[in-house]
Amino acid sequence: MLKKISKFLILVFLSFAFVLSAKASNNAIVFRTGIQSGNVSRFVLETSQMPVYNIFYLSNPTRIVIDVDNLNISNVKKESSKSGFISDVRLSVFDKNTSRIVLDLGNFAKVKNHFVLNPINSNKNYRFVVDIENATNLEFNNLVKNHYSYPSQKYISNSDGAVEVEVTSSNKKASRKVEINENVKKNGTVTTKTTTTTKTTTVSNIPSKGKKQKIIVIDAGHGGHDPGAIGMAGVQEKNINLSIAKLLRDILKKNSQYKVIMTRNTDIFLPLQERSAIAEKNNADFFISIHINSSSKKTTKGFSIYTLNEIATDEESKKLAEKENASDLLGIGTFDTYDAVTKNILGDLLQTQVKIASVEIATEIVNQVKQDTICLENPNREAKFTVLRSSVPSVLAEMGFVSNKDEEKKLNQKWYQEKLAYALARGIDKILKD
């Protein structure tokens, strides 16, 4: 009898030890900190398995705390522990099931993004990333006071350019989960499911095998009850935008290599997020939004082009982006917030790759426009345009200034619109042609 009890206890002990070892099998390999563009501090932790975590805030002193389930931190290596907002990184065992990572802050800051990257190529580890940006004293204290937290949010970047997403939001006032469609690796799309609807968003701008045509989406800015800028002679930006967009469409369609899609063909209003979503839904190779500028300085004239950046090139670019983004408030009732949040997250993840392609096309377009008309002194600019926040290479082209009397007159004439459209087409073709 004693032998049987002894054997039973040994089995129980071994089973318990196995469970503990299984739970602790996720090893922390190395952590590091760094600086990203836009004054963003980044913390990266490499682990042997997909981490399950929760992020929250503590004050006195200011800290961002990360609790990770069943993580072994005994042999973790430190590459760096101080960058930007992060003044130090401390790791400890919080309880038998949780390891705690504390990011000490030198200034008030908040989490901008957090995600996990899948092992890729020779790196066999998962990379848990937390991006931190500036916050005001009030913002930080409200996050602490409201016990705001960020539970596990997973992005898995595949070698074929697709992205799988699983998002869980734990804001006390709302909770929603995005589920993975198993076909994501095959078709380069993410299917997001809620209790009421299912949406599919393309997140790969890499052409699939056998794709015969490059897809170009042309967006005529403003429209409907949003006229955009209005010139001294009463010319409305929305009308010029649509006219140039149609001319560009007709030029590009002459080349069988291109498939052209318009966000609008008539005088209608579209929210900004819907415009870029058209490019994503159609797995576009390039998105161009056409606009006309305006300035308080009546002598200012010339072409300029913008790519996305969280930090504007200059104060003028910042104000222009704020003006364009504000127009979306006219149609806020039709805007699906959930889809926009998901799309923005994906856009952030792919933005480095997308920005390189966007700048390349923008530069070539400027080279072509310079041959036919004048440009601003520094025509290649950057700003935080909502319509450019996309996983597709995107630019916003300002054809000129309706606030300048002479340029307004030219912009309203078909010969000049054609000149601009042909220059845009040459720039696009230089980069996209096989």
Coordinates of N, CA, C and O in Angstrom, one line a residue, residues 163-257:
V163 N 0.0 40.3 -43.3 CA 0.1 40.5 -41.9 C -1.1 39.8 -41.2 O -2.2 40.1 -41.6
E164 N -0.9 39.0 -40.2 CA -2.0 38.5 -39.4 C -2.2 39.3 -38.2 O -1.2 39.7 -37.6
V165 N -3.4 39.5 -37.8 CA -3.6 40.4 -36.7 C -4.6 39.8 -35.7 O -5.6 39.3 -36.0
E166 N -4.2 39.9 -34.4 CA -5.1 39.5 -33.3 C -5.1 40.7 -32.3 O -4.0 40.9 -31.8
V167 N -6.2 41.4 -32.1 CA -6.2 42.6 -31.3 C -7.2 42.4 -30.2 O -8.3 42.0 -30.5
T168 N -6.8 42.7 -29.0 CA -7.8 42.7 -27.9 C -7.6 44.0 -27.2 O -6.5 44.4 -26.7
S169 N -8.7 44.7 -27.0 CA -8.7 46.0 -26.4 C -9.4 45.9 -25.0 O -10.5 45.4 -24.9
S170 N -8.7 46.4 -23.9 CA -9.3 46.3 -22.6 C -9.7 47.6 -22.0 O -9.8 47.7 -20.8
N171 N -9.9 48.6 -22.8 CA -10.4 49.9 -22.2 C -11.7 49.6 -21.5 O -12.5 48.8 -21.9
K172 N -11.9 50.1 -20.3 CA -13.0 49.7 -19.4 C -14.3 50.0 -20.1 O -15.3 49.3 -19.9
K173 N -14.4 51.0 -21.0 CA -15.6 51.4 -21.7 C -15.9 50.5 -22.9 O -17.0 50.6 -23.5
A174 N -14.9 49.8 -23.4 CA -15.1 49.0 -24.6 C -14.2 47.8 -24.7 O -13.1 47.8 -24.2
S175 N -14.6 46.7 -25.3 CA -13.8 45.5 -25.5 C -14.2 44.9 -26.7 O -15.4 44.6 -27.0
R176 N -13.2 44.6 -27.6 CA -13.5 44.0 -28.9 C -12.3 43.2 -29.3 O -11.2 43.4 -29.0
K177 N -12.6 42.1 -30.1 CA -11.5 41.2 -30.5 C -11.6 41.0 -32.0 O -12.6 40.8 -32.6
V178 N -10.4 41.0 -32.6 CA -10.3 40.7 -34.1 C -9.8 39.3 -34.2 O -8.8 38.9 -33.7
E179 N -10.5 38.5 -34.9 CA -10.1 37.1 -35.1 C -9.4 36.9 -36.4 O -9.6 37.6 -37.4
I180 N -8.5 35.9 -36.5 CA -7.7 35.6 -37.7 C -8.5 34.8 -38.7 O -9.1 33.8 -38.3
N181 N -8.4 35.1 -39.9 CA -8.9 34.2 -41.0 C -7.8 33.3 -41.4 O -6.7 33.8 -41.7
E182 N -8.0 32.0 -41.4 CA -6.9 31.1 -41.7 C -6.4 31.2 -43.1 O -5.3 30.7 -43.4
N183 N -7.1 31.9 -44.0 CA -6.6 32.0 -45.4 C -5.7 33.2 -45.5 O -5.2 33.5 -46.7
V184 N -5.3 33.9 -44.5 CA -4.5 35.1 -44.6 C -3.2 34.9 -45.3 O -2.8 35.7 -46.1
K185 N -2.5 33.7 -45.0 CA -1.2 33.5 -45.7 C -1.3 33.2 -47.1 O -0.4 33.4 -47.9
K186 N -2.5 32.8 -47.6 CA -2.7 32.5 -49.0 C -3.0 33.7 -49.8 O -2.6 33.9 -50.9
N187 N -3.9 34.6 -49.3 CA -4.4 35.7 -50.2 C -3.9 37.1 -49.7 O -4.3 38.0 -50.3
G188 N -3.1 37.1 -48.7 CA -2.5 38.4 -48.3 C -3.5 39.4 -47.7 O -3.4 40.6 -47.8
T189 N -4.6 38.9 -47.1 CA -5.6 39.7 -46.5 C -5.8 39.4 -45.0 O -5.5 38.3 -44.6
V190 N -6.4 40.3 -44.3 CA -6.8 40.1 -43.0 C -8.3 40.2 -42.9 O -8.9 41.2 -43.3
T191 N -9.0 39.2 -42.4 CA -10.5 39.3 -42.2 C -10.7 39.6 -40.7 O -10.3 38.9 -39.9
T192 N -11.4 40.7 -40.5 CA -11.7 41.1 -39.1 C -13.2 40.8 -38.8 O -14.0 41.2 -39.6
K193 N -13.4 40.2 -37.7 CA -14.8 39.9 -37.3 C -15.2 40.6 -36.0 O -14.5 40.6 -35.1
T194 N -16.4 41.1 -36.0 CA -17.0 41.6 -34.8 C -18.4 40.9 -34.7 O -18.7 40.0 -35.5
T195 N -19.1 41.2 -33.7 CA -20.4 40.6 -33.4 C -21.4 40.9 -34.5 O -22.4 40.3 -34.6
T196 N -21.2 42.0 -35.2 CA -22.2 42.5 -36.2 C -21.8 42.4 -37.6 O -22.6 42.4 -38.5
T197 N -20.5 42.4 -37.9 CA -20.1 42.5 -39.3 C -18.7 41.9 -39.5 O -18.0 41.7 -38.6
T198 N -18.4 41.5 -40.8 CA -17.1 41.0 -41.2 C -16.5 41.8 -42.3 O -17.2 42.1 -43.3
K199 N -15.3 42.3 -42.2 CA -14.7 43.1 -43.2 C -13.3 42.5 -43.6 O -12.6 41.9 -42.7
T200 N -12.9 42.7 -44.8 CA -11.6 42.2 -45.3 C -10.8 43.4 -45.7 O -11.3 44.2 -46.5
T201 N -9.6 43.5 -45.2 CA -8.7 44.6 -45.5 C -7.4 44.1 -46.1 O -6.8 43.3 -45.4
T202 N -7.0 44.4 -47.3 CA -5.8 44.0 -47.9 C -4.6 44.7 -47.2 O -4.7 45.9 -47.1
V203 N -3.6 44.0 -46.8 CA -2.5 44.6 -46.1 C -1.2 44.3 -46.8 O -0.1 44.7 -46.4
S204 N -1.2 43.7 -48.0 CA 0.0 43.4 -48.7 C 0.0 44.2 -50.0 O -1.0 44.1 -50.8
N205 N 1.0 45.0 -50.2 CA 1.1 45.7 -51.5 C 2.1 45.0 -52.4 O 2.6 45.6 -53.4
I206 N 2.4 43.8 -52.1 CA 3.3 43.0 -53.0 C 2.5 42.3 -54.0 O 1.6 41.5 -53.7
P207 N 2.7 42.6 -55.3 CA 1.8 41.9 -56.4 C 1.9 40.4 -56.3 O 3.0 39.8 -56.1
S208 N 0.8 39.8 -56.4 CA 0.7 38.3 -56.4 C 1.3 37.8 -57.7 O 1.3 38.4 -58.7
K209 N 1.7 36.5 -57.7 CA 2.2 35.8 -58.9 C 1.1 35.8 -59.9 O 0.0 35.5 -59.7
G210 N 1.5 36.1 -61.2 CA 0.6 36.1 -62.3 C -0.2 37.4 -62.4 O -1.1 37.5 -63.3
K211 N 0.1 38.4 -61.6 CA -0.7 39.6 -61.7 C -0.2 40.4 -62.9 O 1.0 40.7 -63.0
K212 N -1.1 40.6 -63.8 CA -0.8 41.2 -65.1 C -0.7 42.7 -65.1 O 0.0 43.3 -65.9
Q213 N -1.5 43.3 -64.3 CA -1.6 44.8 -64.3 C -1.2 45.4 -63.0 O -1.5 44.8 -61.9
K214 N -0.6 46.6 -63.0 CA -0.4 47.4 -61.8 C -1.7 48.2 -61.6 O -2.2 48.8 -62.5
I215 N -2.1 48.1 -60.3 CA -3.3 48.8 -59.9 C -3.0 50.2 -59.3 O -2.3 50.3 -58.4
I216 N -3.6 51.2 -60.0 CA -3.4 52.6 -59.5 C -4.7 53.2 -59.1 O -5.7 53.2 -59.9
V217 N -4.8 53.7 -57.9 CA -6.0 54.3 -57.4 C -5.8 55.9 -57.4 O -4.8 56.4 -56.8
I218 N -6.7 56.6 -58.1 CA -6.6 58.0 -58.2 C -7.7 58.6 -57.3 O -8.9 58.3 -57.5
D219 N -7.4 59.5 -56.4 CA -8.3 60.1 -55.5 C -8.4 61.6 -55.8 O -7.5 62.3 -55.7
A220 N -9.6 62.0 -56.2 CA -9.9 63.5 -56.4 C -10.3 64.0 -55.1 O -11.4 63.7 -54.6
G221 N -9.5 64.8 -54.5 CA -9.8 65.3 -53.1 C -11.1 66.1 -53.0 O -11.5 66.8 -54.0
H222 N -11.6 66.1 -51.8 CA -12.8 66.8 -51.5 C -14.0 66.3 -52.3 O -14.0 65.2 -52.7
G223 N -15.1 67.2 -52.5 CA -16.2 66.7 -53.2 C -17.5 66.9 -52.4 O -17.5 66.9 -51.2
G224 N -18.6 66.9 -53.1 CA -19.9 67.1 -52.5 C -20.0 68.4 -51.7 O -19.7 69.5 -52.2
H225 N -20.5 68.2 -50.4 CA -20.6 69.5 -49.6 C -19.3 70.0 -49.1 O -19.3 71.0 -48.4
D226 N -18.2 69.4 -49.5 CA -16.9 69.9 -49.1 C -16.2 70.4 -50.4 O -15.6 69.6 -51.1
P227 N -16.2 71.7 -50.6 CA -15.6 72.3 -51.8 C -14.1 72.3 -51.8 O -13.5 72.5 -52.9
G228 N -13.5 72.2 -50.6 CA -12.0 72.4 -50.5 C -11.7 73.9 -50.6 O -12.5 74.7 -50.2
A229 N -10.5 74.2 -51.1 CA -10.1 75.6 -51.2 C -10.9 76.3 -52.3 O -11.3 75.7 -53.3
I230 N -11.2 77.6 -52.1 CA -11.9 78.4 -53.1 C -11.1 79.6 -53.5 O -10.6 80.3 -52.6
G231 N -10.9 79.7 -54.8 CA -10.0 80.8 -55.3 C -10.6 82.2 -55.3 O -11.8 82.4 -54.9
M232 N -9.8 83.2 -55.6 CA -10.3 84.5 -55.6 C -11.4 84.8 -56.6 O -12.2 85.6 -56.4
A233 N -11.4 84.0 -57.7 CA -12.4 84.2 -58.7 C -13.6 83.2 -58.5 O -14.4 83.0 -59.4
G234 N -13.5 82.5 -57.4 CA -14.6 81.5 -57.1 C -14.4 80.1 -57.5 O -15.3 79.3 -57.4
V235 N -13.2 79.8 -58.1 CA -13.0 78.4 -58.5 C -12.9 77.5 -57.3 O -12.2 77.8 -56.3
Q236 N -13.6 76.4 -57.4 CA -13.6 75.4 -56.3 C -12.7 74.3 -56.5 O -12.6 73.7 -57.6
E237 N -11.9 74.0 -55.5 CA -10.8 73.0 -55.6 C -11.4 71.6 -56.0 O -10.8 70.9 -56.8
K238 N -12.5 71.2 -55.4 CA -13.1 69.9 -55.7 C -13.3 69.7 -57.2 O -13.1 68.5 -57.7
N239 N -13.7 70.7 -58.0 CA -13.9 70.5 -59.4 C -12.6 70.4 -60.2 O -12.6 69.6 -61.1
I240 N -11.6 71.1 -59.8 CA -10.3 71.0 -60.5 C -9.7 69.6 -60.2 O -9.1 69.0 -61.1
N241 N -9.8 69.2 -58.9 CA -9.3 67.9 -58.5 C -9.9 66.8 -59.4 O -9.1 65.9 -59.9
L242 N -11.2 66.8 -59.6 CA -11.9 65.8 -60.3 C -11.5 65.8 -61.8 O -11.3 64.8 -62.4
S243 N -11.4 67.0 -62.3 CA -11.0 67.2 -63.7 C -9.6 66.6 -64.0 O -9.4 65.8 -65.0
I244 N -8.6 67.0 -63.2 CA -7.3 66.5 -63.3 C -7.2 64.9 -63.1 O -6.5 64.2 -63.8
A245 N -7.9 64.5 -62.1 CA -8.0 63.0 -61.8 C -8.5 62.2 -63.0 O -8.0 61.2 -63.4
K246 N -9.5 62.7 -63.7 CA -10.1 62.0 -64.9 C -9.1 62.1 -66.0 O -9.0 61.1 -66.8
L247 N -8.4 63.2 -66.2 CA -7.4 63.3 -67.3 C -6.3 62.3 -67.0 O -5.8 61.6 -67.9
L248 N -5.8 62.2 -65.8 CA -4.8 61.3 -65.4 C -5.2 59.8 -65.6 O -4.5 59.0 -66.2
R249 N -6.5 59.5 -65.3 CA -7.1 58.2 -65.5 C -7.0 57.8 -67.0 O -6.6 56.7 -67.3
D250 N -7.5 58.8 -67.8 CA -7.5 58.5 -69.3 C -6.1 58.2 -69.9 O -6.0 57.4 -70.8
I251 N -5.2 59.0 -69.4 CA -3.8 58.8 -69.9 C -3.2 57.4 -69.5 O -2.7 56.7 -70.3
L252 N -3.4 57.1 -68.2 CA -2.9 55.8 -67.7 C -3.6 54.6 -68.3 O -2.9 53.6 -68.6
K253 N -4.9 54.8 -68.6 CA -5.6 53.6 -69.2 C -5.2 53.3 -70.6 O -5.5 52.2 -71.1
K254 N -4.5 54.2 -71.2 CA -4.0 53.9 -72.6 C -2.9 52.8 -72.5 O -2.6 52.2 -73.5
N255 N -2.3 52.6 -71.4 CA -1.3 51.6 -71.2 C -2.0 50.4 -70.6 O -2.5 50.4 -69.4
S256 N -2.0 49.3 -71.3 CA -2.7 48.1 -70.8 C -2.0 47.5 -69.6 O -2.6 46.6 -68.9
Q257 N -0.8 48.0 -69.2 CA -0.1 47.5 -68.0 C -0.8 48.0 -66.7 O -0.6 47.4 -65.7

